[in-house]
Tab-separated table of C-alpha atoms and ligand atoms in Angstrom:
chain	number	residue	atom	x	y	z
A	29	MET	CA	0.000	0.000	0.000
A	30	ASP	CA	0.910	3.673	-0.250
A	31	ARG	CA	2.437	5.686	2.540
A	32	PHE	CA	-1.041	5.638	4.148
A	33	SER	CA	-2.387	3.216	6.728
A	34	VAL	CA	-4.510	0.430	5.288
A	35	PHE	CA	-7.576	1.896	6.957
A	36	THR	CA	-7.418	4.932	4.666
A	37	SER	CA	-9.271	2.889	2.064
A	38	ARG	CA	-12.425	3.338	4.101
A	39	LEU	CA	-12.225	7.088	3.543
A	40	VAL	CA	-12.320	6.661	-0.237
A	41	GLU	CA	-15.418	7.770	-2.146
A	42	LYS	CA	-17.962	4.928	-1.999
A	43	SER	CA	-19.961	5.580	-5.143
A	44	GLU	CA	-18.977	3.695	-8.291
A	45	ASN	CA	-19.349	5.099	-11.786
A	46	PHE	CA	-17.981	2.003	-13.521
A	47	THR	CA	-20.076	-1.091	-12.809
A	48	SER	CA	-19.665	-4.808	-12.374
A	49	GLY	CA	-20.640	-6.882	-15.379
A	50	HIS	CA	-17.868	-5.469	-17.566
A	51	ARG	CA	-16.047	-8.142	-19.539
A	52	ALA	CA	-12.390	-7.483	-18.789
A	53	CYS	CA	-10.221	-10.551	-18.174
A	54	GLN	CA	-9.880	-11.769	-14.592
A	55	GLY	CA	-7.516	-9.564	-12.620
A	56	CYS	CA	-7.382	-6.746	-15.188
A	57	ALA	CA	-5.690	-3.776	-13.524
A	58	GLU	CA	-6.602	-1.592	-16.490
A	59	ALA	CA	-10.289	-2.045	-15.543
A	60	LEU	CA	-9.319	-1.250	-11.946
A	61	ALA	CA	-7.636	1.933	-13.175
A	62	VAL	CA	-10.824	2.978	-15.006
A	63	ARG	CA	-12.857	2.279	-11.880
A	64	LEU	CA	-10.556	4.412	-9.707
A	65	VAL	CA	-10.327	7.270	-12.213
A	66	LEU	CA	-14.124	7.490	-12.346
A	67	LYS	CA	-14.323	7.369	-8.561
A	68	ALA	CA	-12.073	10.419	-8.397
A	69	LEU	CA	-13.952	12.292	-11.139
A	70	GLY	CA	-17.523	11.823	-9.916
A	71	ARG	CA	-20.756	12.073	-11.915
A	72	ASP	CA	-20.266	15.493	-13.548
A	73	THR	CA	-17.954	14.002	-16.122
A	74	ILE	CA	-18.057	13.382	-19.866
A	75	VAL	CA	-15.745	10.736	-21.293
A	76	ALA	CA	-14.551	10.182	-24.846
A	77	MET	CA	-12.746	6.873	-25.248
A	78	ALA	CA	-10.738	5.353	-28.049
A	79	THR	CA	-11.323	1.806	-29.158
A	80	GLY	CA	-9.303	-0.766	-27.214
A	81	CYS	CA	-9.820	-3.222	-24.363
A	82	MET	CA	-11.615	-0.806	-22.058
A	83	GLU	CA	-14.067	0.249	-24.732
A	84	ILE	CA	-14.780	-3.311	-25.875
A	85	ILE	CA	-15.250	-4.770	-22.394
A	86	SER	CA	-17.483	-1.954	-21.146
A	87	SER	CA	-19.856	-1.315	-24.026
A	88	PRO	CA	-21.171	-4.379	-25.880
A	89	LEU	CA	-24.400	-2.951	-27.324
A	90	PRO	CA	-27.038	-2.758	-25.742
A	91	LEU	CA	-25.131	-2.764	-22.435
A	92	THR	CA	-22.819	-0.227	-20.817
A	93	ALA	CA	-20.729	-0.326	-17.648
A	94	TRP	CA	-20.557	3.485	-17.557
A	95	LYS	CA	-22.622	5.715	-15.318
A	96	VAL	CA	-21.375	8.930	-16.877
A	97	PRO	CA	-21.953	10.195	-20.441
A	98	TRP	CA	-19.486	8.270	-22.551
A	99	ILE	CA	-18.762	8.135	-26.259
A	100	HIS	CA	-16.786	5.569	-28.188
A	101	ASN	CA	-14.351	7.111	-30.644
A	102	ALA	CA	-12.327	5.840	-33.526
A	103	PHE	CA	-8.776	5.005	-32.492
A	104	GLU	CA	-7.221	8.383	-33.227
A	105	ASN	CA	-10.009	10.619	-31.948
A	106	PRO	CA	-10.602	10.848	-28.165
A	107	ALA	CA	-8.497	13.975	-27.609
A	108	ALA	CA	-10.105	15.739	-30.592
A	109	VAL	CA	-13.639	14.683	-29.597
A	110	ILE	CA	-13.308	15.685	-25.947
A	111	SER	CA	-11.790	19.037	-26.864
A	112	GLY	CA	-14.816	19.603	-29.125
A	113	CYS	CA	-17.182	18.631	-26.275
A	114	GLU	CA	-15.442	21.140	-24.022
A	115	SER	CA	-15.646	23.964	-26.551
A	116	GLY	CA	-19.259	23.115	-27.417
A	117	MET	CA	-20.358	23.048	-23.794
A	118	LYS	CA	-18.569	26.321	-23.124
A	119	ALA	CA	-20.540	27.926	-25.948
A	120	LEU	CA	-23.852	26.416	-24.767
A	121	MET	CA	-23.216	27.648	-21.224
A	122	ARG	CA	-22.342	31.122	-22.495
A	123	LYS	CA	-25.626	31.235	-24.449
A	124	GLY	CA	-27.549	30.034	-21.387
A	125	ARG	CA	-28.723	26.849	-23.148
A	126	VAL	CA	-27.029	24.683	-20.496
A	127	PRO	CA	-26.790	25.729	-16.832
A	128	LYS	CA	-23.285	26.834	-15.858
A	129	LYS	CA	-21.396	24.252	-13.846
A	130	LYS	CA	-18.047	22.554	-13.600
A	131	ILE	CA	-17.895	19.501	-15.861
A	132	ASN	CA	-14.851	17.278	-16.200
A	133	PHE	CA	-14.040	16.615	-19.852
A	134	VAL	CA	-11.933	13.494	-20.047
A	135	GLY	CA	-10.352	11.777	-23.030
A	136	MET	CA	-9.131	8.217	-22.577
A	137	GLY	CA	-7.147	5.763	-24.634
A	138	GLY	CA	-4.801	2.811	-24.408
A	139	ASP	CA	-1.097	3.084	-25.160
A	140	GLY	CA	-1.677	2.141	-28.789
A	141	ALA	CA	-4.347	4.807	-29.147
A	142	THR	CA	-2.236	7.406	-27.352
A	143	ALA	CA	1.420	6.768	-28.184
A	144	ASP	CA	0.880	5.719	-31.795
A	145	ILE	CA	-2.403	6.430	-33.476
A	146	GLY	CA	-3.864	9.373	-31.546
A	147	MET	CA	-0.574	11.166	-30.899
A	148	GLY	CA	-1.234	14.047	-33.300
A	149	PRO	CA	-4.775	14.871	-32.112
A	150	LEU	CA	-3.590	14.614	-28.485
A	151	SER	CA	-0.738	17.012	-29.100
A	152	GLY	CA	-3.165	19.400	-30.801
A	153	ALA	CA	-5.663	19.288	-27.946
A	154	LEU	CA	-2.944	19.884	-25.337
A	155	GLU	CA	-1.523	22.771	-27.344
A	156	ARG	CA	-4.926	24.454	-27.820
A	157	GLY	CA	-5.286	24.700	-24.045
A	158	HIS	CA	-8.699	23.066	-23.576
A	159	ASP	CA	-9.887	22.557	-20.011
A	160	MET	CA	-9.668	18.775	-20.186
A	161	VAL	CA	-7.905	15.737	-18.812
A	162	TYR	CA	-6.404	13.011	-20.975
A	163	VAL	CA	-5.814	9.622	-19.369
A	164	CYS	CA	-3.623	7.021	-21.041
A	165	TYR	CA	-4.065	3.458	-19.805
A	166	ASP	CA	-0.708	1.941	-20.628
A	167	ASN	CA	-0.674	-1.861	-20.660
A	168	GLU	CA	2.322	-1.723	-22.975
A	169	ALA	CA	0.861	-3.308	-26.117
A	170	TYR	CA	-2.217	-3.477	-28.330
A	171	MET	CA	-3.908	-5.967	-26.044
A	172	ASN	CA	-7.431	-5.930	-27.400
A	173	THR	CA	-6.395	-7.326	-30.762
A	174	GLY	CA	-4.054	-9.940	-29.303
A	175	ILE	CA	-0.867	-8.443	-27.827
A	176	GLN	CA	0.800	-6.610	-30.709
A	177	ARG	CA	3.719	-4.308	-29.925
A	178	SER	CA	3.170	-0.559	-29.665
A	179	SER	CA	5.767	2.214	-29.315
A	180	SER	CA	5.032	1.972	-25.576
A	181	THR	CA	6.052	-1.697	-25.356
A	182	PRO	CA	9.244	-1.951	-23.289
A	183	TYR	CA	12.587	-3.145	-24.635
A	184	GLY	CA	12.848	-6.917	-24.570
A	185	ALA	CA	9.132	-7.712	-24.188
A	186	SER	CA	7.838	-10.559	-26.308
A	187	THR	CA	4.604	-9.772	-28.144
A	188	THR	CA	2.967	-11.422	-31.150
A	189	THR	CA	4.588	-8.860	-33.466
A	190	SER	CA	7.888	-8.706	-31.567
A	191	PRO	CA	8.210	-12.394	-30.712
A	192	ALA	CA	11.209	-13.674	-28.797
A	193	GLY	CA	12.918	-16.696	-30.295
A	194	THR	CA	16.123	-17.769	-31.924
A	195	VAL	CA	16.533	-14.618	-34.014
A	196	SER	CA	15.135	-11.964	-31.683
A	197	PHE	CA	14.937	-11.105	-27.970
A	198	GLY	CA	11.535	-9.422	-28.381
A	199	GLN	CA	10.872	-5.679	-28.642
A	200	GLN	CA	13.967	-4.086	-30.192
A	201	THR	CA	13.218	-0.475	-29.358
A	202	GLU	CA	13.002	1.511	-26.126
A	203	LYS	CA	9.640	2.493	-24.682
A	204	LYS	CA	8.417	5.873	-25.921
A	205	ASN	CA	8.251	8.318	-23.012
A	206	LEU	CA	4.749	9.741	-23.375
A	207	THR	CA	4.827	11.496	-20.023
A	208	GLN	CA	7.820	13.561	-21.142
A	209	ILE	CA	6.130	14.312	-24.470
A	210	ALA	CA	3.156	15.698	-22.514
A	211	VAL	CA	5.519	17.724	-20.274
A	212	ALA	CA	7.064	19.248	-23.395
A	213	HIS	CA	3.690	20.889	-24.165
A	214	ASN	CA	4.119	23.071	-21.049
A	215	ILE	CA	0.599	22.256	-19.829
A	216	PRO	CA	-0.509	22.906	-16.213
A	217	TYR	CA	-0.398	19.304	-15.028
A	218	VAL	CA	1.225	16.007	-16.017
A	219	ALA	CA	1.477	12.914	-13.801
A	220	THR	CA	2.238	9.224	-13.782
A	221	ALA	CA	0.117	6.841	-11.703
A	222	CYS	CA	-0.600	3.153	-11.116
A	223	PRO	CA	-3.646	1.486	-9.518
A	224	SER	CA	-1.303	-0.440	-7.201
A	225	PHE	CA	-0.972	2.967	-5.476
A	226	PRO	CA	-4.650	3.874	-5.392
A	227	PHE	CA	-4.543	6.911	-3.111
A	228	ASP	CA	-1.832	8.550	-5.181
A	229	LEU	CA	-3.870	7.847	-8.335
A	230	LEU	CA	-7.092	9.262	-6.859
A	231	GLU	CA	-5.361	12.446	-5.701
A	232	LYS	CA	-3.736	13.003	-9.077
A	233	VAL	CA	-6.955	12.570	-11.026
A	234	LYS	CA	-8.716	15.030	-8.710
A	235	LYS	CA	-5.908	17.532	-9.104
A	236	ALA	CA	-5.853	17.130	-12.899
A	237	ALA	CA	-9.597	17.762	-13.082
A	238	ALA	CA	-9.493	20.739	-10.693
A	239	LEU	CA	-6.658	22.656	-12.377
A	240	PRO	CA	-7.882	24.794	-15.302
A	241	GLY	CA	-6.406	23.884	-18.673
A	242	PRO	CA	-5.160	20.601	-20.105
A	243	ALA	CA	-3.787	17.801	-17.942
A	244	TYR	CA	-2.273	14.453	-18.880
A	245	ILE	CA	-2.142	11.338	-16.689
A	246	HIS	CA	-0.179	8.263	-17.691
A	247	ILE	CA	-1.374	5.154	-15.847
A	248	LEU	CA	0.673	1.953	-15.901
A	249	SER	CA	-2.073	-0.680	-16.145
A	250	VAL	CA	-0.977	-4.249	-15.497
A	251	CYS	CA	-2.525	-6.717	-17.962
A	252	PRO	CA	-2.228	-10.313	-16.704
A	253	THR	CA	-3.231	-11.710	-20.111
A	254	GLY	CA	-0.648	-9.823	-22.163
A	255	TRP	CA	2.121	-9.801	-19.577
A	256	ARG	CA	1.637	-13.513	-18.943
A	257	ILE	CA	1.362	-13.368	-15.170
A	258	GLN	CA	-1.031	-14.885	-12.639
A	259	THR	CA	-4.266	-12.908	-12.310
A	260	GLU	CA	-3.830	-12.379	-8.563
A	261	ASP	CA	-0.423	-10.737	-9.140
A	262	ALA	CA	-1.729	-7.733	-11.084
A	263	ILE	CA	-1.378	-5.370	-8.122
A	264	LYS	CA	1.982	-6.840	-7.109
A	265	PHE	CA	3.586	-6.204	-10.502
A	266	GLY	CA	2.442	-2.568	-10.486
A	267	ARG	CA	4.138	-2.192	-7.120
A	268	LEU	CA	7.326	-3.876	-8.412
A	269	ALA	CA	7.383	-1.512	-11.412
A	270	VAL	CA	7.335	1.473	-9.068
A	271	ASP	CA	9.742	-0.015	-6.518
A	272	SER	CA	12.268	-0.875	-9.233
A	273	CYS	CA	11.922	2.701	-10.624
A	274	ILE	CA	11.196	1.440	-14.134
A	275	PHE	CA	7.962	3.391	-13.631
A	276	PRO	CA	8.514	6.230	-11.116
A	277	LEU	CA	5.476	8.011	-9.686
A	278	TYR	CA	5.907	11.735	-10.252
A	279	GLU	CA	3.980	14.824	-11.226
A	280	VAL	CA	4.843	18.050	-12.996
A	281	THR	CA	2.673	20.983	-11.903
A	282	HIS	CA	3.192	24.166	-13.940
A	283	GLY	CA	6.617	22.864	-14.877
A	284	LYS	CA	7.644	21.976	-11.335
A	285	TYR	CA	8.675	18.331	-10.778
A	286	ASN	CA	7.668	16.406	-7.676
A	287	LEU	CA	8.503	12.777	-6.905
A	288	ASN	CA	5.409	11.373	-5.172
A	289	TYR	CA	6.878	8.129	-3.985
A	290	ARG	CA	10.449	7.199	-3.257
A	291	PRO	CA	10.877	3.456	-2.692
A	292	TYR	CA	12.354	2.551	0.708
A	293	LYS	CA	14.749	0.423	-1.233
A	294	LYS	CA	15.149	0.596	-5.009
A	295	ILE	CA	14.867	-3.041	-6.052
A	296	PRO	CA	16.780	-4.499	-9.026
A	297	VAL	CA	14.671	-4.381	-12.189
A	298	GLU	CA	15.234	-8.126	-12.519
A	299	GLU	CA	12.725	-8.665	-9.707
A	300	TYR	CA	10.102	-6.897	-11.772
A	301	LEU	CA	11.022	-8.688	-15.014
A	302	LYS	CA	11.571	-12.228	-13.877
A	303	GLY	CA	8.014	-13.250	-12.946
A	304	GLN	CA	6.559	-12.095	-16.251
A	305	GLY	CA	6.135	-14.474	-19.175
A	306	ARG	CA	6.738	-11.683	-21.696
A	307	PHE	CA	10.301	-11.221	-20.324
A	308	ARG	CA	11.033	-14.858	-19.507
A	309	HIS	CA	13.546	-15.313	-22.339
A	310	LEU	CA	15.822	-12.404	-21.372
A	311	THR	CA	19.493	-13.170	-20.744
A	312	ASP	CA	21.540	-11.633	-17.907
A	313	GLU	CA	23.157	-9.359	-20.442
A	314	GLU	CA	19.825	-8.004	-21.675
A	315	ILE	CA	18.586	-7.565	-18.115
A	316	SER	CA	21.690	-5.625	-17.183
A	317	HIS	CA	21.166	-3.409	-20.241
A	318	ILE	CA	17.604	-2.730	-19.064
A	319	GLN	CA	18.947	-1.916	-15.575
A	320	THR	CA	21.284	0.667	-17.115
A	321	THR	CA	18.440	2.399	-18.942
A	322	VAL	CA	16.239	2.350	-15.823
A	323	ASP	CA	19.017	3.948	-13.743
A	324	ARG	CA	19.701	6.531	-16.427
A	325	ASP	CA	16.035	7.576	-16.707
A	326	TYR	CA	15.409	7.537	-12.971
A	327	GLN	CA	18.450	9.758	-12.344
A	328	LYS	CA	17.067	12.275	-14.835
A	329	ILE	CA	13.733	12.413	-12.994
A	330	LEU	CA	15.430	12.632	-9.589
A	331	LYS	CA	17.612	15.470	-10.780
A	332	ARG	CA	14.632	17.424	-12.098
A	333	CYS	CA	12.737	16.835	-8.833
A	334	GLU	CA	15.708	18.011	-6.771
A	335	GLU	CA	16.294	21.090	-8.891
A	336	ASP	CA	12.681	22.231	-8.497
B	16	MET	CA	-33.899	-5.421	-18.875
B	17	ALA	CA	-32.086	-4.875	-22.143
B	18	LYS	CA	-32.955	-7.378	-24.873
B	19	PRO	CA	-30.094	-9.576	-26.092
B	20	MET	CA	-28.423	-8.038	-29.120
B	21	ASP	CA	-29.470	-10.831	-31.488
B	22	GLN	CA	-33.126	-10.111	-30.728
B	23	ILE	CA	-32.939	-6.359	-31.263
B	24	THR	CA	-33.902	-5.000	-34.658
B	25	TRP	CA	-32.485	-1.763	-36.007
B	26	ARG	CA	-35.865	-0.097	-35.464
B	27	GLU	CA	-35.518	-0.545	-31.708
B	28	LEU	CA	-32.108	1.105	-31.478
B	29	GLU	CA	-31.886	4.689	-30.293
B	30	VAL	CA	-30.600	7.217	-32.804
B	31	GLY	CA	-26.810	6.844	-32.968
B	32	ALA	CA	-27.141	3.467	-31.175
B	33	VAL	CA	-27.092	5.377	-27.877
B	34	VAL	CA	-27.552	3.271	-24.735
B	35	VAL	CA	-29.908	5.245	-22.505
B	36	GLU	CA	-29.888	2.995	-19.430
B	37	VAL	CA	-26.827	3.797	-17.271
B	38	GLY	CA	-24.690	0.966	-15.938
B	39	ASN	CA	-26.916	-1.791	-17.360
B	40	ALA	CA	-23.852	-4.019	-17.817
B	41	MET	CA	-24.889	-5.287	-14.356
B	42	GLU	CA	-27.357	-7.500	-16.226
B	43	TYR	CA	-24.431	-9.591	-17.401
B	44	GLU	CA	-23.387	-11.853	-14.556
B	45	THR	CA	-19.655	-12.416	-14.806
B	46	GLY	CA	-19.685	-14.746	-11.786
B	47	SER	CA	-20.194	-17.649	-14.201
B	48	TRP	CA	-16.581	-17.191	-15.378
B	49	ARG	CA	-15.197	-18.157	-12.000
B	50	SER	CA	-13.313	-21.330	-11.181
B	51	GLU	CA	-12.294	-20.252	-7.661
B	52	ARG	CA	-14.209	-18.275	-5.078
B	53	PRO	CA	-12.881	-16.025	-2.319
B	54	VAL	CA	-14.007	-16.957	1.197
B	55	VAL	CA	-13.493	-14.451	4.026
B	56	ASN	CA	-12.713	-15.554	7.551
B	57	ARG	CA	-14.954	-13.082	9.374
B	58	GLU	CA	-13.206	-13.488	12.725
B	59	GLN	CA	-9.853	-12.416	11.275
B	60	CYS	CA	-11.126	-9.615	9.014
B	61	ILE	CA	-10.032	-6.226	10.335
B	62	LYS	CA	-12.583	-4.456	8.110
B	63	CYS	CA	-9.959	-2.325	6.388
B	64	GLY	CA	-11.530	-2.377	2.913
B	65	VAL	CA	-8.303	-3.088	1.031
B	66	CYS	CA	-9.975	-5.971	-0.832
B	67	TRP	CA	-12.799	-3.615	-1.814
B	68	LEU	CA	-10.415	-0.975	-3.128
B	69	PHE	CA	-8.437	-3.383	-5.331
B	70	CYS	CA	-11.239	-5.445	-6.896
B	71	PRO	CA	-11.272	-4.746	-10.661
B	72	ASP	CA	-14.815	-6.059	-10.869
B	73	VAL	CA	-16.346	-3.767	-8.270
B	74	CYS	CA	-17.812	-6.759	-6.515
B	75	ILE	CA	-16.622	-6.574	-2.910
B	76	VAL	CA	-19.423	-5.320	-0.686
B	77	ARG	CA	-19.595	-4.390	2.966
B	78	ALA	CA	-21.805	-6.791	4.893
B	79	PRO	CA	-24.142	-5.369	7.575
B	80	GLU	CA	-21.855	-6.930	10.237
B	81	GLY	CA	-19.022	-4.657	9.033
B	82	HIS	CA	-16.730	-7.135	7.296
B	83	PHE	CA	-16.232	-7.216	3.542
B	84	GLU	CA	-17.112	-10.061	1.183
B	85	ALA	CA	-17.392	-10.814	-2.525
B	86	ASN	CA	-20.633	-10.571	-4.447
B	87	LEU	CA	-20.477	-13.920	-6.239
B	88	THR	CA	-22.890	-12.800	-8.947
B	89	TYR	CA	-19.989	-10.835	-10.470
B	90	CYS	CA	-16.778	-12.123	-8.850
B	91	LYS	CA	-14.533	-13.602	-11.570
B	92	GLY	CA	-12.259	-15.282	-9.057
B	93	CYS	CA	-9.056	-13.432	-9.975
B	94	GLY	CA	-7.653	-13.795	-6.450
B	95	ILE	CA	-6.445	-10.180	-6.101
B	96	CYS	CA	-8.446	-9.652	-2.900
B	97	ALA	CA	-6.951	-12.782	-1.311
B	98	LYS	CA	-3.434	-11.776	-2.334
B	99	GLU	CA	-3.700	-8.164	-1.145
B	100	CYS	CA	-5.601	-8.677	2.139
B	101	PRO	CA	-3.119	-7.405	4.773
B	102	VAL	CA	-4.061	-10.078	7.330
B	103	GLY	CA	-4.452	-12.908	4.827
B	104	CYS	CA	-7.980	-13.801	5.861
B	105	ILE	CA	-9.282	-14.517	2.356
B	106	THR	CA	-8.842	-18.011	0.918
B	107	MET	CA	-9.541	-18.989	-2.672
B	108	ILE	CA	-11.582	-22.188	-2.795
B	109	SER	CA	-12.079	-24.241	-5.938
B	110	GLU	CA	-15.663	-24.088	-7.192
B	111	GLU	CA	-15.615	-27.839	-7.698
B	112	GLU	CA	-15.295	-28.560	-4.000
C	25	LIG	C1	-7.713	2.738	-37.107
C	25	LIG	C2	-7.849	1.407	-36.437
C	25	LIG	N1	-6.866	0.498	-36.540
C	25	LIG	C3	-6.954	-0.681	-35.897
C	25	LIG	C4	-8.060	-0.991	-35.155
C	25	LIG	C5	-8.137	-2.332	-34.437
C	25	LIG	N2	-7.933	-2.198	-32.994
C	25	LIG	C6	-8.947	-2.063	-32.123
C	25	LIG	S1	-8.483	-2.011	-30.531
C	25	LIG	C7	-6.855	-2.206	-30.961
C	25	LIG	C8	-5.782	-2.280	-29.905
C	25	LIG	C9	-5.824	-1.173	-28.895
C	25	LIG	O1	-4.615	-1.076	-28.199
C	25	LIG	P1	-4.437	-0.025	-27.056
C	25	LIG	O2	-4.811	1.334	-27.524
C	25	LIG	O3	-3.066	-0.162	-26.472
C	25	LIG	O4	-5.527	-0.436	-25.982
C	25	LIG	P2	-5.607	-1.833	-25.150
C	25	LIG	O5	-6.511	-2.723	-25.925
C	25	LIG	O6	-4.220	-2.367	-25.024
C	25	LIG	O7	-6.187	-1.421	-23.840
C	25	LIG	C10	-6.723	-2.291	-32.344
C	25	LIG	C11	-5.451	-2.474	-33.072
C	25	LIG	C12	-9.089	-0.024	-35.078
C	25	LIG	N3	-10.199	-0.233	-34.338
C	25	LIG	N4	-8.974	1.158	-35.716
C	26	LIG	S1	-6.229	-8.146	-22.356
C	26	LIG	FE1	-5.279	-7.187	-20.588
C	26	LIG	S2	-6.007	-5.049	-20.576
C	26	LIG	FE2	-7.330	-6.221	-21.949
C	26	LIG	S3	-9.070	-6.816	-20.659
C	26	LIG	FE3	-7.592	-8.517	-20.622
C	26	LIG	S4	-6.286	-8.116	-18.833
C	26	LIG	FE4	-7.399	-6.213	-19.295
C	27	LIG	S1	-11.492	-12.701	-6.584
C	27	LIG	FE1	-11.128	-10.894	-7.859
C	27	LIG	S2	-13.152	-10.456	-8.745
C	27	LIG	FE2	-13.496	-11.782	-6.981
C	27	LIG	S3	-13.848	-10.392	-5.276
C	27	LIG	FE3	-11.670	-10.916	-5.252
C	27	LIG	S4	-10.725	-9.237	-6.403
C	27	LIG	FE4	-12.909	-9.192	-6.892
C	28	LIG	S1	-8.668	-6.870	2.992
C	28	LIG	FE1	-8.919	-8.587	4.399
C	28	LIG	S2	-8.969	-7.654	6.419
C	28	LIG	FE2	-9.315	-6.011	4.955
C	28	LIG	S3	-11.563	-5.871	4.773
C	28	LIG	FE3	-10.853	-7.250	3.156
C	28	LIG	S4	-11.002	-9.275	4.034
C	28	LIG	FE4	-11.096	-7.846	5.744
C	29	LIG	MG1	-2.541	-1.181	-24.746
């Protein structure tokens, strides 16, 4: 658990805006992330979501697991659609056609939708300064269509389009750093989060929604099916990702860096990698290469947090 | 109750195929997917709610006696609650037993 006592969970908002009956795989931490994000946002929220696991599992016509207005978008569109909703509502409120109130406009997509296909529209929406939040659920591959690599798949991971075998060790490229791309837009708020640290996640979503202007939240979402782990270990692997600093929890508010969680002891990245089927084939040499890149990136973040 | 998709004709769909009933996915009972079920030892439960917070299927409920337990209509049996319970009072039991 976070730096809080376990009893803090009883202080968390009780109402649920994402219901049971959704069809995510057993132990899907991406579905847990959606549940927690909606808990933090509350009912006065409009969501535009790209196609992907979370859209498919929550909206098989005529059913929906959503209790807030929600629209399914083509892969590349959630940032464009939600920015249009925000502008449209602003106009309707100005004309008195809709009563004035604070509404959270939230775009959502997987890593494929965000890092690859919807990158341009997202950049545009962030640059135009809409009062919106964009949430990326990063399970590190195109999971819904059967575990194909994305630009957010980590180095060395075996997927169906970056298979490990005699000629290859899996994904050949380094994971694209979407959080830093969002930071480069100089928007009011950017953060990383993981449902294994639920209180941190809830606070960040609330902050992102409260601050005027665009905000971006990158959520590492453990996918037992695609990562080839036991379903009950979904929370554990999120914790290992943070404790090994391959996925540090930090936020950048108006350009100022803040590290939200510093592991008591930074564990070797091998402990995070070794239990996962997608990394099972890695040699000591490849693991030590990954350790070098983790240390390099974590030092950069630490330095920025210390300077600010 | 929403009609099953294969019995709905296009005439019955809302314009834009909008679903007007919020959260009606609850009609689909995912509990049938389960091969193991979580059982809470009520004496040991410290009523912290950690299991509730981590359940991806929103199916842990607070019983009137104060402890938490799974709603088996939806529980898929992933085992997260049993793994994360800080006192280890949840056991996964095979549905065959
Ligand atoms: C333009 C377009 N290309 C491909 C698809 C097929 N498709 C649907 S979901 C999906 C994968 C989504 O991956 P990601 O965004 O990472 O979300 P995840 O399923 O992993 O949560 C793909 C390739 C599509 N719907 N539209
Ligand atoms: S494939 Fe992964 S992300 Fe998609 S529903 Fe299953 S566990 Fe969740
Ligand atoms: S086994 Fe999984 S689905 Fe069932 S109550 Fe526990 S966490 Fe929820
Ligand atoms: S996590 Fe364990 S101790 Fe806490 S409420 Fe659930 S069953 Fe009880
Ligand atoms: Mg994905």
